[in-house]
mmCIF file of C-alpha atoms in Angstrom:
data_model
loop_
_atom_site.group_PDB
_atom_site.id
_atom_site.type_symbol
_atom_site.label_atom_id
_atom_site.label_comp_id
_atom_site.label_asym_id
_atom_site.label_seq_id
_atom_site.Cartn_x
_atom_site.Cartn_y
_atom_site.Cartn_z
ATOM 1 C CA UNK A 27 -64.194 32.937 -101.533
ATOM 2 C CA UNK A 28 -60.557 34.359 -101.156
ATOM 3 C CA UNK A 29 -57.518 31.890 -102.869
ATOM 4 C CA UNK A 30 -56.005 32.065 -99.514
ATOM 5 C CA UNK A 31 -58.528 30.100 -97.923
ATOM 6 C CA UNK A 32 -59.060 27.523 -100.342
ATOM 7 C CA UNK A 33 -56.730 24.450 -100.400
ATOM 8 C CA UNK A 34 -53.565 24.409 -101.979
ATOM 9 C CA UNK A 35 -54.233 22.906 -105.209
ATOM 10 C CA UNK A 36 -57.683 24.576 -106.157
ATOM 11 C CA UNK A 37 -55.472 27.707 -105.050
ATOM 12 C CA UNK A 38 -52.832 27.222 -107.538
ATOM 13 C CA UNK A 39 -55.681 26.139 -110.386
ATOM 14 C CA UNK A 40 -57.581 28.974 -109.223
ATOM 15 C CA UNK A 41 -54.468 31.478 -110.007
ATOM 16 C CA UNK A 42 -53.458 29.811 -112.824
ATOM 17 C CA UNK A 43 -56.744 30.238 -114.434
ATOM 18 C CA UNK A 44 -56.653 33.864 -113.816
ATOM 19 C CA UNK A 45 -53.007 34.490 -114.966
ATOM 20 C CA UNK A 46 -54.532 32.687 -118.326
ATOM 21 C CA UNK A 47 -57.842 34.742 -118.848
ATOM 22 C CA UNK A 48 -55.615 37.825 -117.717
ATOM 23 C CA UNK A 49 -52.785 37.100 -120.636
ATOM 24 C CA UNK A 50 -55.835 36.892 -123.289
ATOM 25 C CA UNK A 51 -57.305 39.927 -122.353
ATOM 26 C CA UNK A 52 -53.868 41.617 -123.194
ATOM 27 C CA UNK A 53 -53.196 40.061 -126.286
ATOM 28 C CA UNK A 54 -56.663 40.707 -127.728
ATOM 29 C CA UNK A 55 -56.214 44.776 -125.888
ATOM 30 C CA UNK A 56 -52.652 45.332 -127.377
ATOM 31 C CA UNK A 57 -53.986 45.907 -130.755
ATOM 32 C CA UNK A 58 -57.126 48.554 -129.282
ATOM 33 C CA UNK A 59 -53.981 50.205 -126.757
ATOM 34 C CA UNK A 60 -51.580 50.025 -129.955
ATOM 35 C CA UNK A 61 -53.764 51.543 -132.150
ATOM 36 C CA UNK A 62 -54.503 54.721 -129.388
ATOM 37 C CA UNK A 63 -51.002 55.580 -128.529
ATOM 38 C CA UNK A 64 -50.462 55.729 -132.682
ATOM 39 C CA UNK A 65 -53.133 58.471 -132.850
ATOM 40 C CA UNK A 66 -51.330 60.519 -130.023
ATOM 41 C CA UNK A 67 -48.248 60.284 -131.619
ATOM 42 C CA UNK A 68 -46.023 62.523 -134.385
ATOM 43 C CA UNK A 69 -44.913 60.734 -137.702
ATOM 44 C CA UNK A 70 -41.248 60.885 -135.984
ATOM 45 C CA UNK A 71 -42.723 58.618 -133.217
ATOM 46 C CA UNK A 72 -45.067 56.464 -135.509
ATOM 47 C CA UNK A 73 -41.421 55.312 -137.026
ATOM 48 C CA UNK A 74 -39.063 55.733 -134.350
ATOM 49 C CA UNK A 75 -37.108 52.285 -133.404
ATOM 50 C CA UNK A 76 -37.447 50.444 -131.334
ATOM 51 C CA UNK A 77 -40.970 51.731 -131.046
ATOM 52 C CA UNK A 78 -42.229 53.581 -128.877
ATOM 53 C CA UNK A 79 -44.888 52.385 -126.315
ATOM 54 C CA UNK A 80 -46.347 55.898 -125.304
ATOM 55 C CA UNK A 81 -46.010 59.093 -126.944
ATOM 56 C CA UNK A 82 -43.501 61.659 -125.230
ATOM 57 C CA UNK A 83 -45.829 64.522 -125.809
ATOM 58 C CA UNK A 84 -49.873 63.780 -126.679
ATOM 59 C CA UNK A 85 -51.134 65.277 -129.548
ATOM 60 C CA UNK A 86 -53.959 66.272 -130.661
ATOM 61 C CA UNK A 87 -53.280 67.296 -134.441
ATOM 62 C CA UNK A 88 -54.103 63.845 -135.842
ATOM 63 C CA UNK A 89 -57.950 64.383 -134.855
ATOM 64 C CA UNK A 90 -57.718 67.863 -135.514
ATOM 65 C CA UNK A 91 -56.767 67.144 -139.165
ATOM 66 C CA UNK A 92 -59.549 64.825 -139.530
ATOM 67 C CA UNK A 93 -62.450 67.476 -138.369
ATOM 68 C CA UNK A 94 -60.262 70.147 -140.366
ATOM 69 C CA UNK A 95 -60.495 68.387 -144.076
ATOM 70 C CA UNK A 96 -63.889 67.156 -143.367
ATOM 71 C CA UNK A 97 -63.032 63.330 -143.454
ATOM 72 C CA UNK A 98 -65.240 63.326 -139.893
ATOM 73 C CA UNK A 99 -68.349 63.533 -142.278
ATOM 74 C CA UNK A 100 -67.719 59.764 -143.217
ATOM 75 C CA UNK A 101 -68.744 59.002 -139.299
ATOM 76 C CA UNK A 102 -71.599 60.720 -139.451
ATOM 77 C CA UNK A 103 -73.012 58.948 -143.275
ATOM 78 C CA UNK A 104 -72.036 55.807 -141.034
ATOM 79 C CA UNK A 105 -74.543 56.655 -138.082
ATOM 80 C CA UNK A 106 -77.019 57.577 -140.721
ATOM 81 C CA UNK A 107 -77.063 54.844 -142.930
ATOM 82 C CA UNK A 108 -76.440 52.276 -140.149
ATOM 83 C CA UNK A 109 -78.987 54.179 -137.581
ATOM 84 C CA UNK A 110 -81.977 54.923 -140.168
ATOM 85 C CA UNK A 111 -81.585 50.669 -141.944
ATOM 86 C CA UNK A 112 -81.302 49.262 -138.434
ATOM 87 C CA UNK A 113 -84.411 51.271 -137.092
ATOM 88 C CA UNK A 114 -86.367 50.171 -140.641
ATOM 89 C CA UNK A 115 -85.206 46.807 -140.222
ATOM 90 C CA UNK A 116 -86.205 46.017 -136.939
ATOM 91 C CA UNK A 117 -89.864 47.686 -137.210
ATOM 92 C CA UNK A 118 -90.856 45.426 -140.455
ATOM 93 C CA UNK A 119 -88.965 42.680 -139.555
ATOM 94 C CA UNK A 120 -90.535 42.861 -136.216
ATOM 95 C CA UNK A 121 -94.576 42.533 -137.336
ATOM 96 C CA UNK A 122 -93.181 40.157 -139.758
ATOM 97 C CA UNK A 123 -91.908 38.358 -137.246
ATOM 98 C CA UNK A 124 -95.070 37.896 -135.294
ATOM 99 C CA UNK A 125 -96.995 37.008 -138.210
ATOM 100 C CA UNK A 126 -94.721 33.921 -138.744
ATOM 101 C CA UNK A 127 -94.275 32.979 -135.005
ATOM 102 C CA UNK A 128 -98.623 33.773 -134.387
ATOM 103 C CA UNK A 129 -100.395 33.230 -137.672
ATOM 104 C CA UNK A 130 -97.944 30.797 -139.205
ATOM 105 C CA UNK A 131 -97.583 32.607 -142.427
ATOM 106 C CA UNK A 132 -95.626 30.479 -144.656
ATOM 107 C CA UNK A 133 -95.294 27.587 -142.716
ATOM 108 C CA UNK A 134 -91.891 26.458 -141.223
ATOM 109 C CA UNK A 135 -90.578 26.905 -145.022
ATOM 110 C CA UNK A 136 -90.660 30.169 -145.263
ATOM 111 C CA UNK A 137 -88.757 31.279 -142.238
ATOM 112 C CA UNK A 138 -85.909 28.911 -143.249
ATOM 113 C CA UNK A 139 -85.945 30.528 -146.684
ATOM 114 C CA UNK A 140 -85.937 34.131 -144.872
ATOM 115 C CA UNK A 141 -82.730 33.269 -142.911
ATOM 116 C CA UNK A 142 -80.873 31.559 -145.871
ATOM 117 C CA UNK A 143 -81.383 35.103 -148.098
ATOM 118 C CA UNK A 144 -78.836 36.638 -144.880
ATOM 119 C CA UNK A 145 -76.417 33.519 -146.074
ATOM 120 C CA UNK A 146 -75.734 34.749 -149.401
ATOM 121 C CA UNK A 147 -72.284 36.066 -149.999
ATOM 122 C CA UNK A 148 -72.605 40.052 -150.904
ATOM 123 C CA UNK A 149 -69.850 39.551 -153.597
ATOM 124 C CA UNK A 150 -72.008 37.424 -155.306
ATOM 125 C CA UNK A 151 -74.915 39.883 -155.869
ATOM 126 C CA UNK A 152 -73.069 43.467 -155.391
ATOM 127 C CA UNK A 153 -72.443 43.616 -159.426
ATOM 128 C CA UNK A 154 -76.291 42.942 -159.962
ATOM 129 C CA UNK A 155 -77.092 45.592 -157.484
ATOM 130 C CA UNK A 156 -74.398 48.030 -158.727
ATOM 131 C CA UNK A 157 -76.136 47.955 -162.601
ATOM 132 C CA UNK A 158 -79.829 47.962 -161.036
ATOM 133 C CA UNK A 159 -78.666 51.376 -158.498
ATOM 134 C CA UNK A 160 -76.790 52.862 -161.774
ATOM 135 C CA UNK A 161 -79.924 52.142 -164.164
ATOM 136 C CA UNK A 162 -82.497 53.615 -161.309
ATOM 137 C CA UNK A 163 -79.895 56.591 -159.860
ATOM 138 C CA UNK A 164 -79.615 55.003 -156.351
ATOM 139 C CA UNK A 165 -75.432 55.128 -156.333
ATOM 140 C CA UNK A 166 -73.606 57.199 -154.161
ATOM 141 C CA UNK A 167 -76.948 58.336 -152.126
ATOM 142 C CA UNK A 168 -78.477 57.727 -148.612
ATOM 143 C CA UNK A 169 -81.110 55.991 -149.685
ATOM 144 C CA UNK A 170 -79.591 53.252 -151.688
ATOM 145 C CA UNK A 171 -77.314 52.564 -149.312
ATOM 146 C CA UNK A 172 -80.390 52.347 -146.646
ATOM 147 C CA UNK A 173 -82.527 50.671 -148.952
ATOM 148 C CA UNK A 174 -79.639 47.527 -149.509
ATOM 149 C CA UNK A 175 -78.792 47.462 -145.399
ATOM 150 C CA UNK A 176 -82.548 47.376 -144.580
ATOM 151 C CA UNK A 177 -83.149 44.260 -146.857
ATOM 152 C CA UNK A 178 -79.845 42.820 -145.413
ATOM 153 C CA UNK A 179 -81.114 43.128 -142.437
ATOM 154 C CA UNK A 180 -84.123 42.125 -142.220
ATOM 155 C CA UNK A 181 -83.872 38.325 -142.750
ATOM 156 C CA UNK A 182 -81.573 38.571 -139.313
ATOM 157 C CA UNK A 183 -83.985 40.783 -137.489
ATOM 158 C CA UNK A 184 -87.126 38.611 -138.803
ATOM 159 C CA UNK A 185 -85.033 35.340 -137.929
ATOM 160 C CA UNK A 186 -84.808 36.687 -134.251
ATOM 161 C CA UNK A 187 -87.529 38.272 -133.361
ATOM 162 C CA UNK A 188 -89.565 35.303 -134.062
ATOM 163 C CA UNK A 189 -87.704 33.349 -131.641
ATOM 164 C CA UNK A 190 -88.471 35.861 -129.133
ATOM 165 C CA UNK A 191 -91.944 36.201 -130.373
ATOM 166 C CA UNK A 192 -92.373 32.262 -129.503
ATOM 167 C CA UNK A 193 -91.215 32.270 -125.727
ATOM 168 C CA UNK A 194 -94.137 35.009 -125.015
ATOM 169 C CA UNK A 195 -96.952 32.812 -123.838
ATOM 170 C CA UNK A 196 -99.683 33.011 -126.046
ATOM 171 C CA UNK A 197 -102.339 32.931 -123.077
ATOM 172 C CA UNK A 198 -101.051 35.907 -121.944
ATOM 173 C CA UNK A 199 -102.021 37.671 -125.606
ATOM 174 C CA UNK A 200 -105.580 35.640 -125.355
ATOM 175 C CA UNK A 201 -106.296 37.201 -122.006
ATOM 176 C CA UNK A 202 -105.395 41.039 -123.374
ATOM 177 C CA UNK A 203 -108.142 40.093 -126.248
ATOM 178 C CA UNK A 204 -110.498 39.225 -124.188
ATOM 179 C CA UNK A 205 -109.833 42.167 -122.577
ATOM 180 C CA UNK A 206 -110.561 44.499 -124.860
ATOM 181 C CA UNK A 207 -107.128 45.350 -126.557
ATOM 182 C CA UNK A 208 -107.185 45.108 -130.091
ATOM 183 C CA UNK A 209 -104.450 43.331 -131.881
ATOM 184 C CA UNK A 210 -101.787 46.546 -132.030
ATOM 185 C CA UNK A 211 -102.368 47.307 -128.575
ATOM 186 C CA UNK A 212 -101.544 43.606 -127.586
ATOM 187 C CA UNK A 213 -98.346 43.688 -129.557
ATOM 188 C CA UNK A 214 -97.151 47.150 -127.766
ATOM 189 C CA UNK A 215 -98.355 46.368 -124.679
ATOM 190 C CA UNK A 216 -97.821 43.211 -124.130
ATOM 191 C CA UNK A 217 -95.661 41.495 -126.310
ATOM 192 C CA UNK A 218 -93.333 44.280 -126.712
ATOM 193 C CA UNK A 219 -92.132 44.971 -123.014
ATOM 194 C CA UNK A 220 -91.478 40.480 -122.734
ATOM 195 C CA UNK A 221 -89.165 40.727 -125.958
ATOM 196 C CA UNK A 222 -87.287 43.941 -125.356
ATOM 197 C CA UNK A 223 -84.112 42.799 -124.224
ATOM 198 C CA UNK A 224 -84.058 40.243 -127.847
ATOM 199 C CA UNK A 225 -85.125 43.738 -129.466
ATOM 200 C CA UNK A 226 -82.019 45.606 -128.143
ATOM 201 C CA UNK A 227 -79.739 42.804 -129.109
ATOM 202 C CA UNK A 228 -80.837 42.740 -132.737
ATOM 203 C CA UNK A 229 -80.743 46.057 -132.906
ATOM 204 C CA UNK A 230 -76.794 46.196 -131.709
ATOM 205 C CA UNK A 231 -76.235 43.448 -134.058
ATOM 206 C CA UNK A 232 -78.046 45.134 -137.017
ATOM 207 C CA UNK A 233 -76.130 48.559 -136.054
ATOM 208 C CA UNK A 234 -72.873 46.992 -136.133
ATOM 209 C CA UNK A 235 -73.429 44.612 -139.252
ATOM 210 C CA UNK A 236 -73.997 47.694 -141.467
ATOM 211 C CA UNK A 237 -71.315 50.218 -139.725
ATOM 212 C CA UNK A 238 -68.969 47.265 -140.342
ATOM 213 C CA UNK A 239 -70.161 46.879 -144.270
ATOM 214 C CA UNK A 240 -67.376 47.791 -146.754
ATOM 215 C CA UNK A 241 -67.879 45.922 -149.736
ATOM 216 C CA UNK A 242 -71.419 47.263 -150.391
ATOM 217 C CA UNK A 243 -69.947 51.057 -149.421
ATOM 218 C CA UNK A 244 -66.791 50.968 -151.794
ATOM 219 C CA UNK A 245 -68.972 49.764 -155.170
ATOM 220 C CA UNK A 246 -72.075 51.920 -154.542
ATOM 221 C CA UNK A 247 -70.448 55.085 -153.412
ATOM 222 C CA UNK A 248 -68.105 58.007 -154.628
ATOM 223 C CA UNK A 249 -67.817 61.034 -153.655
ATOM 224 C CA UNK A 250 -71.150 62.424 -151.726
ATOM 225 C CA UNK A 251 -72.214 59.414 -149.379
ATOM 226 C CA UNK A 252 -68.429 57.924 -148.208
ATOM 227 C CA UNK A 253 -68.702 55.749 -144.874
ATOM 228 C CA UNK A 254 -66.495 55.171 -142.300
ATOM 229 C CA UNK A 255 -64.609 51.923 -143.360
ATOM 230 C CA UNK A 256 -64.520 52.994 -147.332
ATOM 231 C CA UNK A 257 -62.403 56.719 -145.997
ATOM 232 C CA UNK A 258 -60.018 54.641 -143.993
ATOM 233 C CA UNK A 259 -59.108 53.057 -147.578
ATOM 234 C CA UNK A 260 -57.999 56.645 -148.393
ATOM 235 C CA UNK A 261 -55.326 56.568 -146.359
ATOM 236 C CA UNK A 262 -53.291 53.961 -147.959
ATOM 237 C CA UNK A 263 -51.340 54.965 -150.810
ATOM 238 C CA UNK A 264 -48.975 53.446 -153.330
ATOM 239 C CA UNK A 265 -45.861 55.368 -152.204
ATOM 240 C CA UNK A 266 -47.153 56.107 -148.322
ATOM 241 C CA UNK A 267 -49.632 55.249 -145.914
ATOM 242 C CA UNK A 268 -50.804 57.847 -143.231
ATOM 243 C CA UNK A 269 -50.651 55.974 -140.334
ATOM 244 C CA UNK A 270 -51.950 58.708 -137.849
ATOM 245 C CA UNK A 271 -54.768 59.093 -139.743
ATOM 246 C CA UNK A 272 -55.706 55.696 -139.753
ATOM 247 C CA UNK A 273 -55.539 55.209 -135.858
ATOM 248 C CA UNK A 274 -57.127 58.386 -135.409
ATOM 249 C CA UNK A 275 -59.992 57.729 -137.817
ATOM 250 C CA UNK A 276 -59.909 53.913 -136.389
ATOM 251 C CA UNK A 277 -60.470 55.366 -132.665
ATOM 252 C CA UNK A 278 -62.963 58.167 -133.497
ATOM 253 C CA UNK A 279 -65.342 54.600 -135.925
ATOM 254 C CA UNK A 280 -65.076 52.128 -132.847
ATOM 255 C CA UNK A 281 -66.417 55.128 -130.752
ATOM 256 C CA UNK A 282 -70.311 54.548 -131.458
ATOM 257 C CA UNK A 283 -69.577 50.951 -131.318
ATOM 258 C CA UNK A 284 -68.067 50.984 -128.042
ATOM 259 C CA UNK A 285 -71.303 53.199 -126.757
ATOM 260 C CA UNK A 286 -73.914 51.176 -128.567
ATOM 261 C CA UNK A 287 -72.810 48.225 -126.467
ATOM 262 C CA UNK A 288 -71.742 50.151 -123.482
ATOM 263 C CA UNK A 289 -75.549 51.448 -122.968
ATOM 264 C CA UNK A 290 -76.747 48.037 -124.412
ATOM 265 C CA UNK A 291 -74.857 45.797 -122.212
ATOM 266 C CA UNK A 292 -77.409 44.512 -120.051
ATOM 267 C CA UNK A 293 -80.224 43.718 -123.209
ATOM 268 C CA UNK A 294 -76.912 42.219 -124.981
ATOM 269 C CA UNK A 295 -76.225 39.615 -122.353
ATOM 270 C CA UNK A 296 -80.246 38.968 -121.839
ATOM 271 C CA UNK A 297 -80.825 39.329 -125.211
ATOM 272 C CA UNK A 298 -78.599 36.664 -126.617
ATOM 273 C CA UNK A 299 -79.098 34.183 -123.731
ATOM 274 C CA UNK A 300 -82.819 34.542 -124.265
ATOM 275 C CA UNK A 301 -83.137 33.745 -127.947
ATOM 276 C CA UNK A 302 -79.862 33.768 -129.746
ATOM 277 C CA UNK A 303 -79.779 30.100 -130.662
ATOM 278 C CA UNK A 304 -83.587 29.615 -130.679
ATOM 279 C CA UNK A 305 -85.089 29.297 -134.200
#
């Protein structure tokens, strides 16, 4: 319905409600627009004053530096480590999953105790992990850094999925039995297509909670394995900080993001309405 045709005081709530939903969406953009037009700009401009809101000439050589020295690569050990622990996580924690929400395994205990492992502050047990990785020569590897996001991980993806798992209706699982599907077959063929849009939520959520980790990166790697958030640390020194850099590197790690959700969109918003509160 147009505001023009509604009366005059739902009219002016109507607008008034827009104006305020559009002035939030600007202040929570300015930063992502902000932190663009930095990475377009020459050091003269990054410090000019009053500042300037749009580059007089883009450039390029801010990115161009970045795929020149190599610092690119810490994008890429981000999609590996965060691609390879998410896809780990959400198979086991998937069949674990069902075993909780259709065999009961554990009891109602047990899942609680799952979920309250993901509660557990990472500064609390990164020392611990740091001498365990040192004494078995995990540090500053893939692996190790999979290995730690996968068990992260799965107490989320487990937590989930067996929310999911519960809304399928179990007659529907009898009925494939009887059938003639075996217990695999019912739990790709049937229970797998109900909970896919949970499964593509949880596995956006897993993505982004280990492209986002930067405590476990910073103490478990040096020189061979450096992520995405740990390189941006590299920029800031005692005397200077490299602000094109930063933006540039900032645009080029919200880029995957910004995809993962972008193709995800329409399993996010099922996803989380579906099961995202359900225990």
């Amino acid at each position: 319905m147009r505001i023009g045709r509604l009366p005059a005081r739902k009219a002016r709530i109507l607008t008034i409600r827009y104006l305020g939903a559009g002035a939030v969406t600007l202040l929570f953009l300015f930063p992502v627009y902000w932190l663009f037009m930095i990475s377009f700009k020459t050091p003269d401009e990054i410090y000019h004053v009053p500042p300037l809101w749009i580059p007089g000439q883009i450039q390029f050589s801010n990115y161009y530096v970045l795929f020149k020295d190599g610092d690119v690569l810490a994008i890429l050990n981000s999609l590996i480590v965060a691609g390879v622990s998410s896809g780990i996580a959400i198979v086991l924690g998937t069949l674990c999953a069902y075993s909780l929400a259709r065999f009961g395994t554990g009891g109602e205990n047990l899942a609680m105790w799952i979920i309250s492992q993901r509660m557990i502050p990472p500064i609390a047990v990164v020392f611990p992990i740091f001498l365990i990785y040192v004494y078995f020569g995990l540090v500053d590897g893939y692996f190790g850094l999979i290995l730690l996001y996968t068990a992260f991980n799965l107490p989320y993806v487990i937590w989930m999925m067996r929310g999911y798992i519960v809304d399928v209706p179990l007659e529907l699982e009898e009925s494939a039995l009887v059938d003639g599907l075996n217990r695999w077959e019912v739990i790709w063929k049937v229970v797998f297509p109900m909970v896919r849009p949970g499964l593509m939520a949880t596995s956006v959520f897993t993505f982004v909670f280990a492209w986002n980790d930067f405590l476990f990166a910073l103490v478990l790697t040096r020189t061979e394995v450096i992520t995405f958030p740990v390189m941006l640390t590299h920029y800031f020194g005692g005397q200077s900080n490299f602000w094109a850099k930063i933006a540039a590197m900032s645009v080029l790690g919200t880029l995957p993001i910004f995809v993962a959700v972008s193709v995800m969109q329409r399993y996010l918003v099922r996803g989380i309405s579906l099961g995202a509160v359900k225990g």
